[in-house]
Short mmCIF file of C-alpha atoms in Angstrom, two decimals:
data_model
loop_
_atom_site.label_atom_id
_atom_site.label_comp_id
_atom_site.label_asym_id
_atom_site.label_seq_id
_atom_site.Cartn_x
_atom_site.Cartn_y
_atom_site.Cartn_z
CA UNK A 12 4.35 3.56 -1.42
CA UNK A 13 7.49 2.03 -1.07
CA UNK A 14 7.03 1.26 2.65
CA UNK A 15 4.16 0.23 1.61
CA UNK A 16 5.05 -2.55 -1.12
CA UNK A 17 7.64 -3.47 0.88
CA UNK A 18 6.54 -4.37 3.92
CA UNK A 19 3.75 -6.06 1.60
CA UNK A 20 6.52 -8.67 0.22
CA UNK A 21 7.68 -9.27 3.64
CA UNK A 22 4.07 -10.44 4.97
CA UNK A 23 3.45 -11.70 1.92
CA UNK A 24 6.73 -13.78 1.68
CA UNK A 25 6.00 -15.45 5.25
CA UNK A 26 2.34 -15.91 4.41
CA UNK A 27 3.29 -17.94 1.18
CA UNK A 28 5.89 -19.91 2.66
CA UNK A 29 4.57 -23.58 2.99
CA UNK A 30 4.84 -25.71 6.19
CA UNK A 31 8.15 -27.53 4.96
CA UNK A 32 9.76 -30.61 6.92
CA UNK A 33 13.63 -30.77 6.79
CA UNK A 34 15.97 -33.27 7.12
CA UNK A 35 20.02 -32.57 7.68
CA UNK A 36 22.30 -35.20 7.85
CA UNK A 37 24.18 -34.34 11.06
CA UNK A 38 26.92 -35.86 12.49
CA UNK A 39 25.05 -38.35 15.09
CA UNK A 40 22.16 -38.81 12.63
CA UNK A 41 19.74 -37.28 10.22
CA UNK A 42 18.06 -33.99 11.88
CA UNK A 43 14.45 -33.43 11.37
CA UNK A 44 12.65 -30.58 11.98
CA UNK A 45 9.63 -28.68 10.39
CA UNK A 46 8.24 -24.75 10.02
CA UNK A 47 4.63 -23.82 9.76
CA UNK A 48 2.57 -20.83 11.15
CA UNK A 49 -0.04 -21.05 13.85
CA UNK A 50 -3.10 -19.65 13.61
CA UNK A 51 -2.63 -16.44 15.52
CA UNK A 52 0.90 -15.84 13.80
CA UNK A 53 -1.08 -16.15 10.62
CA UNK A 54 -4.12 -13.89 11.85
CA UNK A 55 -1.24 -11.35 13.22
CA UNK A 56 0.47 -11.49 9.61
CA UNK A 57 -2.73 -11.16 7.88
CA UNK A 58 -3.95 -7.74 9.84
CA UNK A 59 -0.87 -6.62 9.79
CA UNK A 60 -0.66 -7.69 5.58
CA UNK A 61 -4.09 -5.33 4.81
CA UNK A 62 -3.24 -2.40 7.33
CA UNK A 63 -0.28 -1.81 5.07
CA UNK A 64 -2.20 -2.55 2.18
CA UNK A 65 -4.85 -0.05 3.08
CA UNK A 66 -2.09 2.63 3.02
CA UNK A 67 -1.79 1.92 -0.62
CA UNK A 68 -4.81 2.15 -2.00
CA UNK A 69 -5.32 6.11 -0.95
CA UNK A 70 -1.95 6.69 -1.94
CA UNK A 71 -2.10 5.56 -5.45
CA UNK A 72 -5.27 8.34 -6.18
CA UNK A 73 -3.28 11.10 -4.12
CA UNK A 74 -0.44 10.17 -6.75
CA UNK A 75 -2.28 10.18 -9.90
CA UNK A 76 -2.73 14.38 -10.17
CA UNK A 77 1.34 14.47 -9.53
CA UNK A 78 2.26 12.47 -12.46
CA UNK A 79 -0.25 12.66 -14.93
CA UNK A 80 -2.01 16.05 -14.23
CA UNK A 81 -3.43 15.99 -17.87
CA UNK A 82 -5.21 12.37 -17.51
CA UNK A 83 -6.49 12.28 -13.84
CA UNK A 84 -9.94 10.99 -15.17
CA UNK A 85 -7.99 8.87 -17.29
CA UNK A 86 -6.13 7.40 -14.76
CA UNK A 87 -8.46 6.94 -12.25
CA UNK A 88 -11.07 5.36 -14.20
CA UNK A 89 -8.35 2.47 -15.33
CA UNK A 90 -7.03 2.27 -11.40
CA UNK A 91 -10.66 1.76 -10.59
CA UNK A 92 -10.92 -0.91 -13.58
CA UNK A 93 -8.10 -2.90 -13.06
CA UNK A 94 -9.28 -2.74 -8.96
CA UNK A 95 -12.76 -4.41 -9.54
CA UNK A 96 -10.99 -7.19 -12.18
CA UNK A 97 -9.27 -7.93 -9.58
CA UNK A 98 -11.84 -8.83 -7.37
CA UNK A 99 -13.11 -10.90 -10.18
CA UNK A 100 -10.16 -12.26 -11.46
CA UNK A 101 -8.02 -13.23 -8.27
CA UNK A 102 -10.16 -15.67 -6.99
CA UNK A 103 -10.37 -17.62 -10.01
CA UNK A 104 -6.31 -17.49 -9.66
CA UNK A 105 -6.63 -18.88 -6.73
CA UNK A 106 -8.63 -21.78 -6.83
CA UNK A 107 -6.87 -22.68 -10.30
CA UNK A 108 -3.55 -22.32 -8.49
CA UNK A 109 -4.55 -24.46 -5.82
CA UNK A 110 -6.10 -27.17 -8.64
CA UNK A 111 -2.44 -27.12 -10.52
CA UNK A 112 -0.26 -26.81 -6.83
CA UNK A 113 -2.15 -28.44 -4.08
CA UNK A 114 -0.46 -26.11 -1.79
CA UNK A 115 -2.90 -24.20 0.17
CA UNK A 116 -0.66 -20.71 0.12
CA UNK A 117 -0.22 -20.48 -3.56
CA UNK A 118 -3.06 -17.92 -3.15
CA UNK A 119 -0.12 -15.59 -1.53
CA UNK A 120 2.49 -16.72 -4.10
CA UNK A 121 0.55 -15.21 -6.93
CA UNK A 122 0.07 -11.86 -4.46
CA UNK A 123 3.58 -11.83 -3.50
CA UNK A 124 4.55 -11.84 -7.14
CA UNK A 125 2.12 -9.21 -8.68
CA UNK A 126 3.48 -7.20 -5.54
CA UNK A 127 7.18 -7.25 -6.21
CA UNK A 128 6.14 -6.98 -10.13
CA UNK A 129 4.03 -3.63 -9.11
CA UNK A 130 6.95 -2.36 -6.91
CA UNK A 131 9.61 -2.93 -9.84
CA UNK A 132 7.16 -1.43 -12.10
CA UNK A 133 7.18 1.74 -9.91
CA UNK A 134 10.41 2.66 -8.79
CA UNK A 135 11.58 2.32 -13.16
CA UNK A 136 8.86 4.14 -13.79
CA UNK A 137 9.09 7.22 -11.59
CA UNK A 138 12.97 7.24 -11.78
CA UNK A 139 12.12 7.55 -15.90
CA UNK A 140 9.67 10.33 -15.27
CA UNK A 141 11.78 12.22 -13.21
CA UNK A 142 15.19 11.82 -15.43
CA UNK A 143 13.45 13.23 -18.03
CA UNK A 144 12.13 16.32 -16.30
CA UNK A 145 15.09 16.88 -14.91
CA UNK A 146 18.07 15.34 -16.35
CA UNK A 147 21.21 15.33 -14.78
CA UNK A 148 20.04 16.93 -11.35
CA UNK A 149 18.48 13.03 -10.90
CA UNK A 150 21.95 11.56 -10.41
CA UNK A 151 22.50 13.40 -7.51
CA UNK A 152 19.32 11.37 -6.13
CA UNK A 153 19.31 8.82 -3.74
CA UNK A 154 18.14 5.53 -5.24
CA UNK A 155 14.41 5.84 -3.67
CA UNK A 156 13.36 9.35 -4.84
CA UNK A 157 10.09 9.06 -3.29
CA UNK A 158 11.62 9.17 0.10
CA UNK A 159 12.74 12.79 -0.60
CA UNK A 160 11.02 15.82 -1.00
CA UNK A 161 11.53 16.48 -4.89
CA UNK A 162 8.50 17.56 -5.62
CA UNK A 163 6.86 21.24 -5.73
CA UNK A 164 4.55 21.86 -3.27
CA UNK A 165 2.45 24.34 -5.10
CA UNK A 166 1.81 21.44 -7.42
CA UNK A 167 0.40 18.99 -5.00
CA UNK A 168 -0.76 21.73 -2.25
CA UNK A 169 -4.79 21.77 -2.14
CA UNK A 170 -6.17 25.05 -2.09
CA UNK A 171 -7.13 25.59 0.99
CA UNK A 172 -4.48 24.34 3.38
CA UNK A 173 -4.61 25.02 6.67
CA UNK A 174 -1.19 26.66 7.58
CA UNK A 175 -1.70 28.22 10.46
CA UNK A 176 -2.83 25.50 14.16
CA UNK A 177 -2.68 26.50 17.27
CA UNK A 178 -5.49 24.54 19.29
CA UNK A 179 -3.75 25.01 22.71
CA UNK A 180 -3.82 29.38 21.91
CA UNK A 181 -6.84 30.05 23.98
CA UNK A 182 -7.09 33.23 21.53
CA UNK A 183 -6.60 31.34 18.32
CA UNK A 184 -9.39 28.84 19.42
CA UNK A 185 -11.62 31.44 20.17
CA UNK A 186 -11.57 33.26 16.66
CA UNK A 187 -10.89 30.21 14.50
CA UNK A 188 -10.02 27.31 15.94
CA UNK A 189 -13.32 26.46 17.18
CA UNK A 190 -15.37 27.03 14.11
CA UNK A 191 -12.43 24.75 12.05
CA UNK A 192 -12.93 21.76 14.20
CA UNK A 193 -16.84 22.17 14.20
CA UNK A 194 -16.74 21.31 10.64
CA UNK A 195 -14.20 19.14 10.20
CA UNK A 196 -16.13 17.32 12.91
CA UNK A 197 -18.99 17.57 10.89
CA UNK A 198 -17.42 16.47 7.57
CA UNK A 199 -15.91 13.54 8.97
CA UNK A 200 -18.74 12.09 11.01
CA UNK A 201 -21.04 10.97 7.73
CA UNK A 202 -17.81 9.93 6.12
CA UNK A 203 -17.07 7.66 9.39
CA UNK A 204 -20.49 6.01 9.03
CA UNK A 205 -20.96 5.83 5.42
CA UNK A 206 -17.52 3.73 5.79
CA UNK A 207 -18.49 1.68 8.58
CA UNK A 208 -22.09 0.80 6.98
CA UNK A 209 -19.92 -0.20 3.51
CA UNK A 210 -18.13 -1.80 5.74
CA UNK A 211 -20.33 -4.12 7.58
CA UNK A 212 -22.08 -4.79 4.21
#
């Protein structure tokens, strides 16, 4: 999540940033030059802004059974709440920020803001969490605790995980490799196409 909010600012940041003409008062004369984004920069930026969004969004419901095991539904439901007001609710933003601004990339202003808000938001709240349950062992932490492996598996381990694969074990493929990619093949090919068909809608 971190890599993911922050390469979010960064996109976000260049997205929002206006085109801007400059003058500097040099020593021959004033000095005028301008910055703006073309349009394949700004397509380029903008995949590049939702692929690391879309890293996010499965990440926050892999999260929720970690730190509030007692509330999943809870949680979920309001993630899934606040996720379709947003749908409803950011446009509006962003037409009534463009009707008080007239600048066209106030739009990623407002997103670069709830983004930084959402990443402070996180990294208090987890380093909270985790002081409590463990007290003094957290100052021995680095300052993103995410980025290490705190956590106990056995907590966040599904119950059937696959700990054994050896595809390229002509003997292991025979007895259970085979059968394992059969129907994870089969699992993931209605999931592909439900997707897709959501998709295209």
């Amino acid at each position: 999540m971190y890599w993911t909010f922050g390469f979010s600012l960064l996109f976000l940041f260049m997205l929002s940033y206006p085109p801007t003409a400059y003058t500097i008062q040099g020593r021959d004369g004033p000095i005028t030059f301008s910055t703006s984004m073309g349009l394949w920069p700004f397509v380029v930026t903008l995949f590049a802004l939702g692929f690391f969004m879309s890293l996010g969004k499965a990440a926050v419901f892999k999260h929720i059974p970690v730190y509030y095991p007692k509330h999943v539904g809870a949680v979920g439901g309001l993630v899934g709440m606040i996720g379709g007001l947003g749908g409803f609710v950011l446009p509006i933003a962003f037409g009534a920020l463009l009707d008080l601004t007239g600048i066209y990339t106030s739009c990623f202003v407002l997103l670069f803001a709830l983004v930084a808000i959402a990443l402070a938001w996180m990294h208090l709240s987890i380093r909270a969490m985790e002081r409590a349950a463990q007290g003094e062992a957290l100052d021995r932490l680095p300052e993103l605790p995410e980025m290490q492996a705190i956590h106990n598996p056995e907590r966040t381990a599904m119950p059937r995980v696959l700990e054994d694969w050896r595809p390229e074990d002509a003997q292991f493929w025979a007895n259970r490799g085979r059968a394992v990619a059969r129907r994870n093949l089969w699992i993931s090919i209605p999931a592909l196409l439900l997707a897709f068909s959501v998709w295209m809608v």
